Tab-separated table of C-alpha atoms in Angstrom:
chain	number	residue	atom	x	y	z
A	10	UNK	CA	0.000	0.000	0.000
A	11	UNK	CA	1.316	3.045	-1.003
A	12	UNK	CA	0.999	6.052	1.380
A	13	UNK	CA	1.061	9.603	-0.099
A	14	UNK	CA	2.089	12.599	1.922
A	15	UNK	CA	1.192	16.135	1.354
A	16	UNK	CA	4.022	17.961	0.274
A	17	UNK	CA	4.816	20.921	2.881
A	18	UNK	CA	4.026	24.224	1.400
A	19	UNK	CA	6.647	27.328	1.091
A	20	UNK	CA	6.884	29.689	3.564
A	21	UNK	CA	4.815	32.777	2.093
A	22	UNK	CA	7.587	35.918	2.000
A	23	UNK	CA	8.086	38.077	4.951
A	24	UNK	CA	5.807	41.757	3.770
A	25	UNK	CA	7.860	44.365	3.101
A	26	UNK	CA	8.272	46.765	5.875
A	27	UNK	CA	7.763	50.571	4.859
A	28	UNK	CA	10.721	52.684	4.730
A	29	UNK	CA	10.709	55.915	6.923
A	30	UNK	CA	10.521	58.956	5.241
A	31	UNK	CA	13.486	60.929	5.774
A	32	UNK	CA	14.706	64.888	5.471
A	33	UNK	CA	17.420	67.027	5.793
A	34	UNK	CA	16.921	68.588	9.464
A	35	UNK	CA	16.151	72.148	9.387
A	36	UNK	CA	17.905	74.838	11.797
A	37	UNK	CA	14.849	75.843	13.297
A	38	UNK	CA	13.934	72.165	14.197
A	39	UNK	CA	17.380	71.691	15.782
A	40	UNK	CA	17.514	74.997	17.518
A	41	UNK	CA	14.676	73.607	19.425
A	42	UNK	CA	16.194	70.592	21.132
A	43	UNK	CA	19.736	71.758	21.429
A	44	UNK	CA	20.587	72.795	24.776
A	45	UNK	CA	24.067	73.700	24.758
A	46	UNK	CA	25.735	75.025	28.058
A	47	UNK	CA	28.490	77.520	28.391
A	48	UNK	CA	31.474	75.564	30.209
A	49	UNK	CA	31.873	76.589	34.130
A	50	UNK	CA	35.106	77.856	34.189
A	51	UNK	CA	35.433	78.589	37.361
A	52	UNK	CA	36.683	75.033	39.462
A	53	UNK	CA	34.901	75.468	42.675
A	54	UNK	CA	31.403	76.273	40.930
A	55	UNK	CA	32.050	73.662	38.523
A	56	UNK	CA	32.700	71.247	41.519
A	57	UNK	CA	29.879	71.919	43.197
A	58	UNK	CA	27.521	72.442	40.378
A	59	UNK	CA	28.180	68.312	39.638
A	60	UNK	CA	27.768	67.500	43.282
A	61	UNK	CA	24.060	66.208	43.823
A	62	UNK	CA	24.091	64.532	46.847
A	63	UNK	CA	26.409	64.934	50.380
A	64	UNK	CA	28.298	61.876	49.398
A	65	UNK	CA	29.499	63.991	45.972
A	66	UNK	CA	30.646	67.356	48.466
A	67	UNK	CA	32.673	64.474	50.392
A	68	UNK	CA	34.426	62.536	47.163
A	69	UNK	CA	35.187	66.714	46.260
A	70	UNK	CA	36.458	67.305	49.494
A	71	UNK	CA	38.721	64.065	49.377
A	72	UNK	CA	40.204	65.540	46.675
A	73	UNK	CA	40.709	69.770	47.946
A	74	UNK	CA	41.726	68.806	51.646
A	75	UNK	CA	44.659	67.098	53.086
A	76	UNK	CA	44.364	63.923	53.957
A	77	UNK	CA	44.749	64.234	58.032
A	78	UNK	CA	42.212	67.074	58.089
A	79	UNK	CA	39.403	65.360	55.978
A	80	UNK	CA	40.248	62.023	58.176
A	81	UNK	CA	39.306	64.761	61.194
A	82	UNK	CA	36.195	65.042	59.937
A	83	UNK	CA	35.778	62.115	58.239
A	84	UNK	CA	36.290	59.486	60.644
A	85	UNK	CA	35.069	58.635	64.346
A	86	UNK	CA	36.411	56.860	67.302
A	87	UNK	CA	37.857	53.243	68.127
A	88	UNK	CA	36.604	50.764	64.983
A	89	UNK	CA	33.749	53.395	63.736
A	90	UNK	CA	30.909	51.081	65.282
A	91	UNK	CA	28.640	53.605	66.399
A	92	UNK	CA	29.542	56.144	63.160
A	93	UNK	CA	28.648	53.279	61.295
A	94	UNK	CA	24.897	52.518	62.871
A	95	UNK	CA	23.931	56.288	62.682
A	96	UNK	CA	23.939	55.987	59.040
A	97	UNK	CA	22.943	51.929	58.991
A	98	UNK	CA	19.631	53.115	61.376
A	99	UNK	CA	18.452	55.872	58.601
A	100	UNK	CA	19.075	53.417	55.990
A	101	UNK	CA	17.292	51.272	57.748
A	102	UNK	CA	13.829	53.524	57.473
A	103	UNK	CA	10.806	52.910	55.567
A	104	UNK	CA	8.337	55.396	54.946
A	105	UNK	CA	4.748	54.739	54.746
A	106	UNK	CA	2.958	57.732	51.842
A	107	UNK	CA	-0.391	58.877	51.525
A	108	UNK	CA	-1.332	59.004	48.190
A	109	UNK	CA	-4.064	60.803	46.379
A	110	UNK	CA	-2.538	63.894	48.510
A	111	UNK	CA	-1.536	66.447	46.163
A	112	UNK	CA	1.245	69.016	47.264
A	113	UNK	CA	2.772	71.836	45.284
A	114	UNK	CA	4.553	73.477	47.924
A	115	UNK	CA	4.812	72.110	50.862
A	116	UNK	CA	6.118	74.359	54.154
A	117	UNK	CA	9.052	72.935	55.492
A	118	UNK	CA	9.215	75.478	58.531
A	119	UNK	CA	8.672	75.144	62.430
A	120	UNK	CA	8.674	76.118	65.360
A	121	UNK	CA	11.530	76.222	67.900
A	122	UNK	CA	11.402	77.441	71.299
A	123	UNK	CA	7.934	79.422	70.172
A	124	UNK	CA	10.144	80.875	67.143
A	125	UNK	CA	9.716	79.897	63.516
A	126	UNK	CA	12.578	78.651	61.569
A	127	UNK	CA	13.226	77.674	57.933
A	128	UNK	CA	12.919	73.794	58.139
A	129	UNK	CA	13.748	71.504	61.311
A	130	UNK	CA	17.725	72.245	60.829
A	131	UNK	CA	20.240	73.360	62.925
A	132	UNK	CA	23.981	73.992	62.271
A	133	UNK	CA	25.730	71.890	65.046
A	134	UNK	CA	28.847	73.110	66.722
A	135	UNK	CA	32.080	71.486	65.004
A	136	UNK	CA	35.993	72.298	66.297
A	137	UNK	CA	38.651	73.279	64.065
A	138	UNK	CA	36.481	74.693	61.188
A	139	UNK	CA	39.431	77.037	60.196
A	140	UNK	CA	41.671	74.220	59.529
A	141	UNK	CA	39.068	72.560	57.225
A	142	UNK	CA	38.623	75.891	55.392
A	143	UNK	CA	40.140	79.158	55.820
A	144	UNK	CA	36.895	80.856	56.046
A	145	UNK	CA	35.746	78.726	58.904
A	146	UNK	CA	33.313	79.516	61.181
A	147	UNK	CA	31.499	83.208	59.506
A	148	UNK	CA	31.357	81.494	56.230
A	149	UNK	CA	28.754	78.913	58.120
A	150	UNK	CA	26.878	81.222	59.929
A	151	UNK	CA	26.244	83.475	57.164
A	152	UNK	CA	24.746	80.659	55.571
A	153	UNK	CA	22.488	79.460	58.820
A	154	UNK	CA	21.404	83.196	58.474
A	155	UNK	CA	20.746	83.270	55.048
A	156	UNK	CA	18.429	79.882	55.123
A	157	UNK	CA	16.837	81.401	58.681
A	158	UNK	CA	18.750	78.076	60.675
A	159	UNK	CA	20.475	78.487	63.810
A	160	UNK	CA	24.055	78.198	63.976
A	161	UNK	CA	26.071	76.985	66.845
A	162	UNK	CA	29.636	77.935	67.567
A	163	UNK	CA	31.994	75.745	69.264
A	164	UNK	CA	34.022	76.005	72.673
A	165	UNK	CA	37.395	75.145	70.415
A	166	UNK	CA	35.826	76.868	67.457
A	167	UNK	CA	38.440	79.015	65.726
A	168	UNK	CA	36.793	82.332	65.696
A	169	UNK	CA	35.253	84.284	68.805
A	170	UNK	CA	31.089	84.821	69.276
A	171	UNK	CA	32.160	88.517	68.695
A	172	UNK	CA	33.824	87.070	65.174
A	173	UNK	CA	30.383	84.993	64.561
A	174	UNK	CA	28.004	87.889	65.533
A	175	UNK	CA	30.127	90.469	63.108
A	176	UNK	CA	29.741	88.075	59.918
A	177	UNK	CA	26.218	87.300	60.423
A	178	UNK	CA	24.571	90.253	62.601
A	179	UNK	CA	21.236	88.715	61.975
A	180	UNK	CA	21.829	85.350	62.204
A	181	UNK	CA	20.166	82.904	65.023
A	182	UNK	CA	23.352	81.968	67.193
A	183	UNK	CA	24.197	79.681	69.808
A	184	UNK	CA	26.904	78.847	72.172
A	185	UNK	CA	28.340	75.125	72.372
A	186	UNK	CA	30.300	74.935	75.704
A	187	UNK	CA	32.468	72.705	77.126
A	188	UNK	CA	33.331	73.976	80.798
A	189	UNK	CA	36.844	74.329	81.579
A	190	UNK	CA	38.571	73.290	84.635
A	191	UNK	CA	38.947	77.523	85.282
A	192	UNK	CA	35.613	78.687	86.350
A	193	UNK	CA	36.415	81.997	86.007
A	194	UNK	CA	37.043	81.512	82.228
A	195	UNK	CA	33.893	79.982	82.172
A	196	UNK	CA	32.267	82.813	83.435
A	197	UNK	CA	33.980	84.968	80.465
A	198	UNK	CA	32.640	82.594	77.851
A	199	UNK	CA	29.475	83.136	79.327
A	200	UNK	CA	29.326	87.059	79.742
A	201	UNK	CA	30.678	87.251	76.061
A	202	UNK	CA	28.174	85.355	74.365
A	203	UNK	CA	25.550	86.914	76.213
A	204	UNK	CA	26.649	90.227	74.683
A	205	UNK	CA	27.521	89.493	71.557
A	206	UNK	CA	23.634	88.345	71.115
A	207	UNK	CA	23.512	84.421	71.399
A	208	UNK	CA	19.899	83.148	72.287
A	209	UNK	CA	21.389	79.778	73.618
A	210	UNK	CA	23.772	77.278	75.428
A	211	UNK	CA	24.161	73.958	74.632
A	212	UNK	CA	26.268	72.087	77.307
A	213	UNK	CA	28.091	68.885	75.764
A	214	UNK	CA	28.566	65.951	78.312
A	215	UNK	CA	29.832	63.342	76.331
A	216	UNK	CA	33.341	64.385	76.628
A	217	UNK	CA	34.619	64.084	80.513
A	218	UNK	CA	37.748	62.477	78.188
A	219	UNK	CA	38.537	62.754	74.561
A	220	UNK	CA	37.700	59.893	72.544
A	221	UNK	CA	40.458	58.001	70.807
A	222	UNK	CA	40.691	58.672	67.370
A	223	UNK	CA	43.521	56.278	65.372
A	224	UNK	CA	43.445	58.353	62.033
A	225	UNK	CA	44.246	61.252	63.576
A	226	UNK	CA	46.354	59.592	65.700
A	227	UNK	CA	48.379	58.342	62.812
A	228	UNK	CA	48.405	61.580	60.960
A	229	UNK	CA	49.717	63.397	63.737
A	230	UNK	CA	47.061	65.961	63.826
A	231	UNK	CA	47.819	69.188	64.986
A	232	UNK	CA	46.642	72.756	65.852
A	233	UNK	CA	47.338	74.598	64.593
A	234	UNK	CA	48.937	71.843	61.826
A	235	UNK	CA	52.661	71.392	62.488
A	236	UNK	CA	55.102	71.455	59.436
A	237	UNK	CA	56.970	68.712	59.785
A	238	UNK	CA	58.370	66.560	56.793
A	239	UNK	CA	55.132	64.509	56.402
A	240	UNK	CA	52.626	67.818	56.859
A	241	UNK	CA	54.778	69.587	54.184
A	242	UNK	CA	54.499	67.055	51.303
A	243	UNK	CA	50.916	66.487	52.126
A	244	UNK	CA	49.879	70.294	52.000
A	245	UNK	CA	52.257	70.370	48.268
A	246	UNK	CA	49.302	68.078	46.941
A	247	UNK	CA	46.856	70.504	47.939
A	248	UNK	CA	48.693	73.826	47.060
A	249	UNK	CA	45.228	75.615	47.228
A	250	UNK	CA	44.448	74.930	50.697
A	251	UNK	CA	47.700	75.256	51.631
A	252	UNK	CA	48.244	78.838	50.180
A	253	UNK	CA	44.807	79.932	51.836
A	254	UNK	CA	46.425	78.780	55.348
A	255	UNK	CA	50.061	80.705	55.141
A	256	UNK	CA	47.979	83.685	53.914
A	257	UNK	CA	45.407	83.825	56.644
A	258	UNK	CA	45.224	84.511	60.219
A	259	UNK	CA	46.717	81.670	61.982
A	260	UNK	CA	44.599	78.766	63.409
A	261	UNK	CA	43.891	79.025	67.046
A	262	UNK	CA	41.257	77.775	69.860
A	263	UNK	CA	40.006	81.561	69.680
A	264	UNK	CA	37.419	81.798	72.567
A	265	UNK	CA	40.243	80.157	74.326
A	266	UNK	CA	42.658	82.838	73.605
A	267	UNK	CA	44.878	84.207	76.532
A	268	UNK	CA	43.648	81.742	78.361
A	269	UNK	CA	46.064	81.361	81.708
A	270	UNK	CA	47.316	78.584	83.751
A	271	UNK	CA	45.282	78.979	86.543
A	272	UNK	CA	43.572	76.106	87.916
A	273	UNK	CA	44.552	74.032	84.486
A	274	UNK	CA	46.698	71.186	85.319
A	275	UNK	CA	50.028	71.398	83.718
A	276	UNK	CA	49.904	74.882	84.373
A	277	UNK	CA	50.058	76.592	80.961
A	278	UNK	CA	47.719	76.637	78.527
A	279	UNK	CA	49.964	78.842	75.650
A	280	UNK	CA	49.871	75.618	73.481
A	281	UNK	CA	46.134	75.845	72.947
A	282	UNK	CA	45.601	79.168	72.204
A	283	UNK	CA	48.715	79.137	69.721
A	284	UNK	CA	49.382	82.230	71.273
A	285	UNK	CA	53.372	80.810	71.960
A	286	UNK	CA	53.520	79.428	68.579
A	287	UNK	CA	53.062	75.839	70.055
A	288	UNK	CA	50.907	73.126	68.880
A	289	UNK	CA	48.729	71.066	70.767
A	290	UNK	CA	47.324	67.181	69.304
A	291	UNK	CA	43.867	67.289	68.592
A	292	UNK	CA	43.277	64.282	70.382
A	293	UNK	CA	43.892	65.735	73.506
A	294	UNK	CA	42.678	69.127	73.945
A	295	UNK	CA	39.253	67.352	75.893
A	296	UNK	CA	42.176	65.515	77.961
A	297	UNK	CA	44.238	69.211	78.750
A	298	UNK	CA	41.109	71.977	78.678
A	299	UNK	CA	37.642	70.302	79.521
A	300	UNK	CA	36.315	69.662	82.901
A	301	UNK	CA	36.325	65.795	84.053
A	302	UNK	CA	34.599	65.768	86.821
A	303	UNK	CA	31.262	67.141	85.040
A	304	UNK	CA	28.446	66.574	86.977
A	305	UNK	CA	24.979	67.470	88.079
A	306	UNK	CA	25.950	70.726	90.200
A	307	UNK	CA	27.876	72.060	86.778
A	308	UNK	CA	25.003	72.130	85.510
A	309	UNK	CA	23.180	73.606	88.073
A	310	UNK	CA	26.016	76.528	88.290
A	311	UNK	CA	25.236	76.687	84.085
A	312	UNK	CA	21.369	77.067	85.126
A	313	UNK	CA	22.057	79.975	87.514
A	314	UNK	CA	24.384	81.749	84.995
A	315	UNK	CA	23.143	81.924	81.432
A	316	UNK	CA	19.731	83.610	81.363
A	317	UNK	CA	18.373	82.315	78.079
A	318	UNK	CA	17.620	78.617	76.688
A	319	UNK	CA	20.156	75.793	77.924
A	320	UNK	CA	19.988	72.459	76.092
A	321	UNK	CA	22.316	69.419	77.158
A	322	UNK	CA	24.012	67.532	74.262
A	323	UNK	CA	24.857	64.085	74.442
A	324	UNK	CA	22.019	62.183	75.662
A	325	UNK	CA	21.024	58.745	74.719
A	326	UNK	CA	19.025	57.453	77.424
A	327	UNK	CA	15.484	58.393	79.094
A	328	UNK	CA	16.767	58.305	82.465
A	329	UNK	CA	19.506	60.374	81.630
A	330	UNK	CA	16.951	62.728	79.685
A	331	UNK	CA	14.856	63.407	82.780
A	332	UNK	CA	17.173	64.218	84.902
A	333	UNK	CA	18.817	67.175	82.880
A	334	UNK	CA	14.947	68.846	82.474
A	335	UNK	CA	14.404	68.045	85.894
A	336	UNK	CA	18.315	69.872	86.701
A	337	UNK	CA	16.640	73.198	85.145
A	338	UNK	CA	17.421	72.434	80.726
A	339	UNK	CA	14.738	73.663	78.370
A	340	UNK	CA	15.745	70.510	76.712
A	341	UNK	CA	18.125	67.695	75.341
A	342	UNK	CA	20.099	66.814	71.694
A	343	UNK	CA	20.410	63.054	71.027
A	344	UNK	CA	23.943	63.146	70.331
A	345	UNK	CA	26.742	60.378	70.236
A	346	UNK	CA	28.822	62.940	68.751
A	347	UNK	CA	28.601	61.442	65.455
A	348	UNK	CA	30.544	58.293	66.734
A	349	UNK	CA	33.188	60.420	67.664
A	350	UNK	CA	33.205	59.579	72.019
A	351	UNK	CA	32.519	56.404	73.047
A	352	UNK	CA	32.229	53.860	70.561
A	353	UNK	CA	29.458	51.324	70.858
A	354	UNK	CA	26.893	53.291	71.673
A	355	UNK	CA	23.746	53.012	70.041
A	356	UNK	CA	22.376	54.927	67.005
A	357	UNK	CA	20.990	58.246	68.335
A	358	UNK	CA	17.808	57.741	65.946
A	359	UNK	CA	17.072	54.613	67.516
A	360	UNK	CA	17.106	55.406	71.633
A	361	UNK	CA	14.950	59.096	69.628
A	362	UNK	CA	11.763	57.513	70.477
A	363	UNK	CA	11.872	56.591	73.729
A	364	UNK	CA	13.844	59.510	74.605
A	365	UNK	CA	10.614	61.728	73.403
A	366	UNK	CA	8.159	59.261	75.282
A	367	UNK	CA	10.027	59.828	78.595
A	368	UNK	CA	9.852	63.986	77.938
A	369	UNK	CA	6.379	64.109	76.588
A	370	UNK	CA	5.472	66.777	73.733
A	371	UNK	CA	6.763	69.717	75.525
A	372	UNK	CA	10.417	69.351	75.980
A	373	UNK	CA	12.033	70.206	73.306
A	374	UNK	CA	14.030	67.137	71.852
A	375	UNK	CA	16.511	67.560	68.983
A	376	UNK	CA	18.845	64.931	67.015
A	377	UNK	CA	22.339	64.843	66.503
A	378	UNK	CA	24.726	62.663	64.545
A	379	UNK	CA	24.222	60.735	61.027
A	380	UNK	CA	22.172	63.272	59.324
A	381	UNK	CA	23.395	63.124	55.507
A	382	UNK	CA	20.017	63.023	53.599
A	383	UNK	CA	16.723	65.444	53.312
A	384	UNK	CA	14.979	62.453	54.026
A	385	UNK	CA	16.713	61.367	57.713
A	386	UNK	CA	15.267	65.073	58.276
A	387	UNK	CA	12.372	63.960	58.104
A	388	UNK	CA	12.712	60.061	60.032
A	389	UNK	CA	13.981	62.171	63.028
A	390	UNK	CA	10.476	64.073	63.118
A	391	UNK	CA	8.504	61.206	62.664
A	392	UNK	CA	10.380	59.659	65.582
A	393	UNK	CA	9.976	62.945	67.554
A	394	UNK	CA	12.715	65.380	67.469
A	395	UNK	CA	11.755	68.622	66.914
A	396	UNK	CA	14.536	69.404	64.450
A	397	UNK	CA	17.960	67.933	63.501
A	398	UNK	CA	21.118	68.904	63.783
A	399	UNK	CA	24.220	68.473	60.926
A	400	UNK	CA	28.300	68.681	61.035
A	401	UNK	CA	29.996	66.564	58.681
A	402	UNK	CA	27.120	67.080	55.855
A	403	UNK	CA	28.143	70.922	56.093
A	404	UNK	CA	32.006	70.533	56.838
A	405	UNK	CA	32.262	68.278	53.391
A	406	UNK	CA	30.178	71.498	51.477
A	407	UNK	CA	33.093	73.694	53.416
A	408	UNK	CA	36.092	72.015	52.244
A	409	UNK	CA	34.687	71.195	48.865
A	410	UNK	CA	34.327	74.835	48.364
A	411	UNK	CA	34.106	77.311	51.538
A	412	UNK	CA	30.882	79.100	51.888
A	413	UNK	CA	29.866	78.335	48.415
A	414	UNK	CA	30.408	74.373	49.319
A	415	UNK	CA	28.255	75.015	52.293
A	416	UNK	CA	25.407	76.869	50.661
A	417	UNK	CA	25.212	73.920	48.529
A	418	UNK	CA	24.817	71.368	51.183
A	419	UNK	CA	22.139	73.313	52.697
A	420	UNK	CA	20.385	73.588	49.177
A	421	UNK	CA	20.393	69.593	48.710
A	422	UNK	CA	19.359	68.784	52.306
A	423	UNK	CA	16.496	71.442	51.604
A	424	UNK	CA	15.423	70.471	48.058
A	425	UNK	CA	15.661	66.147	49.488
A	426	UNK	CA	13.448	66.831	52.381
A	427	UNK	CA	11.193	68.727	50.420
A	428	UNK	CA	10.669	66.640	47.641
A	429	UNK	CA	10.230	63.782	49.862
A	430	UNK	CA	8.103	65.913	52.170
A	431	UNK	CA	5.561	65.514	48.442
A	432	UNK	CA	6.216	62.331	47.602
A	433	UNK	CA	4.768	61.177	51.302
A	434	UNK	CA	1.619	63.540	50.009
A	435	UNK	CA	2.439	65.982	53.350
A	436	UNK	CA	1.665	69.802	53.182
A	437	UNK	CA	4.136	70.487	56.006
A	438	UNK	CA	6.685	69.593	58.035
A	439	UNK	CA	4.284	69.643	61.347
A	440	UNK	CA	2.429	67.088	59.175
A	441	UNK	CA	4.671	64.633	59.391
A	442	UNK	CA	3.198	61.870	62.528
A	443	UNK	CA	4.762	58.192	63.616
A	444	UNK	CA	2.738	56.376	61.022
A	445	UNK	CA	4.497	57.674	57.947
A	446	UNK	CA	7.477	55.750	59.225
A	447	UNK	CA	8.164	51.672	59.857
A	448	UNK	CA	11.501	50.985	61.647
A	449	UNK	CA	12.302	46.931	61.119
């Protein structure tokens, strides 16, 4: 039997696609797209105009600073535990939006101590600042004034409240002190800020003892920065920064200028004011100026002396919280000094919330250390701080490119925490409530 099969059939022909219809593009067409930029010629502007988040100021300032002073500011104390779960607990965050809420422009201000200010953002006191830019501490608060922020100079700041008050005469300023073991120079810090205008203290407790820092350790940091073989070759890679420095006023403690020997152990405190031309290691300046023996009746003296607000910085604990309202403070900053004191402690964002549960809503509470995004801003409020406060995020936008470097930090925190401020469908920052925000 014979079986026929069907033959298979030739694949019918692909149709033919149509060809696009070309022309010769016209000028007017092309004039219409192009958007051709004039180069930036000037370095700093061109630096910072490319720098869209905090992490770009730092990479910039890795590459305008010497290497000991951005490892000042850079790095922390011990093995970096604690610097490292500031930033892990933020990253940590999830926010929770409510959609279908519309917001064009949404008010980032609040209120501080019954005053409105810009957003919830605070300039936090920071040592040094001369050394990571030669216009230091005025550069900063003539930014803080510009934005409406408060700015806080430091004890071992390198310029004077009278310098700070002169470069930003209407600026919100505060005080940062560290009490001395010379209670009459403590008295003078206090007098002098009073009358050059600051509206606040903040008393820092976290430092009865500096906290060991191995970078700078290593680099041999100095202040002001000794020129020794090492320090010489390392300012020749940075000829900008190191020009700016030999062409400046020289880099000294200046509230602690002229400071004398009495009641300081060692007897002599020339090498910290720079006043004899000596240097002193960074490292140990809490060791040789600060008071060890701080306790609950300094702070009672610091009550009955300064007649505005007094906050204490350093807190991480409820207890601890308490007891420094209860001592007479119009309120506490969650600080672990952004890792830079004792390491191990915990993240200051996650000890925020019981910290506010233990004041209630009237204290205020503010947050300290890890703040590098618009959006931890905003996880601080939602875990009850009032407002935040920054130093590295600004001291990167300073050594990237002086005030210019730090108005552009201040403009990407601003523009991140507002943008998020829409995308969680929130008209304002006293909008902002616990349920926007799951911590694992």
């Amino acid at each position: 039997m014979t079986v026929t099969g069907t033959q298979p059939q030739a694949a019918s022909a692909a149709p033919e696609r149509p060809r696009v219809a070309r022309q010769r593009p016209r000028w007017s067409e092309l004039r219409e797209v192009l958007r051709l930029r004039r180069p930036t010629l000037n370095p700093v502007e061109r630096r910072l105009g490319a720098a869209l988040t905090i992490g770009d100021l730092r990479t910039v300032a890795v590459r305008t600073t010497p290497r000991a002073v951005f490892d000042y500011v850079d790095g922390a104390a011990d093995a970096e535990l604690t610097l490292r779960r500031n930033r892990a607990a933020f990253a940590a965050v999830e926010f929770v939006p409510e959609y279908l809420s519309p917001v064009d422009h949404p008010d980032l201000s609040t209120r501080l101590f019954g005053r409105e200010i810009a957003m919830p953002l605070i300039f936090a006191p920071t040592g040094y600042t001369r050394m990571m830019h030669h216009e230091g501490e005025a550069a900063v608060a003539r930014v803080a004034a510009r934005h409406g922020l408060p700015y806080t100079l430091s004890t071992v700041g390198t310029s004077t409240v009278e310098d700070v008050a002169a470069a930003a005469p209407g600026g919100e300023h505060w005080f940062q002190l560290y009490l001395t073991r010379n209670e009459r120079l403590n008295t003078e810090l206090l007098d002098r800020a009073l009358a050059a205008g600051f509206t606040t203290v903040v008393l820092t407790v976290d430092t009865p003892v500096a906290g060991r820092h191995p970078k700078d350790m290593r680099n041999g940091l100095t202040i002001p920065p000794a020129l020794t073989l090492r320090t010489l070759f390392g300012m020749a890679r940075y000829p900008s920064w190191a020009l700016n420095k030999l062409t400046t006023a020289p880099i000294t403690f200046a509230s602690l200028s002229g400071m004398s020997g009495e009641g300081m152990s060692g007897g002599g405190m020339s090498g910290v004011s720079g006043m004899s031309g000596d240097t002193i290691d960074a490292v140990r300046v809490a060791d040789v100026v600060f008071e060890p023996t701080l306790s609950y009746q300094h702070l009672a003296w610091l009550r009955a002396h300064w007649p505005h607000r007094l906050l204490v910085k350093g807190i991480l604990g409820p207890r601890d919280a308490r007891r420094v309202v209860e001592a007479g403070a119009d309120g506490v900053i969650v600080s672990n000094h952004g890792g830079r004191q004792l390491d191990r402690t915990p993240a200051t964002l996650t000890v925020l919330p019981e910290i506010r549960e233990e004041l209630g809503p009237d204290a205020t509470v503010i947050l300290d250390s890890g703040v590098t995004h618009g959006q931890d801003i905003l996880a601080a409020r939602a875990l009850g701080a009032d407002a935040v406060m920054i130093g590295r995020a600004y001291l990167y936008g300073l050594m990237a490119g002086g005030e210019r470097g730090v108005e552009r930090a201040v403009t990407i925190l601003r523009e991140e925490y507002a943008r998020s401020l829409q995308l969680l469908g929130l008209k304002a920052s006293a909008a902002i409530a616990r349920h926007h925000l799951r911590m694992p």
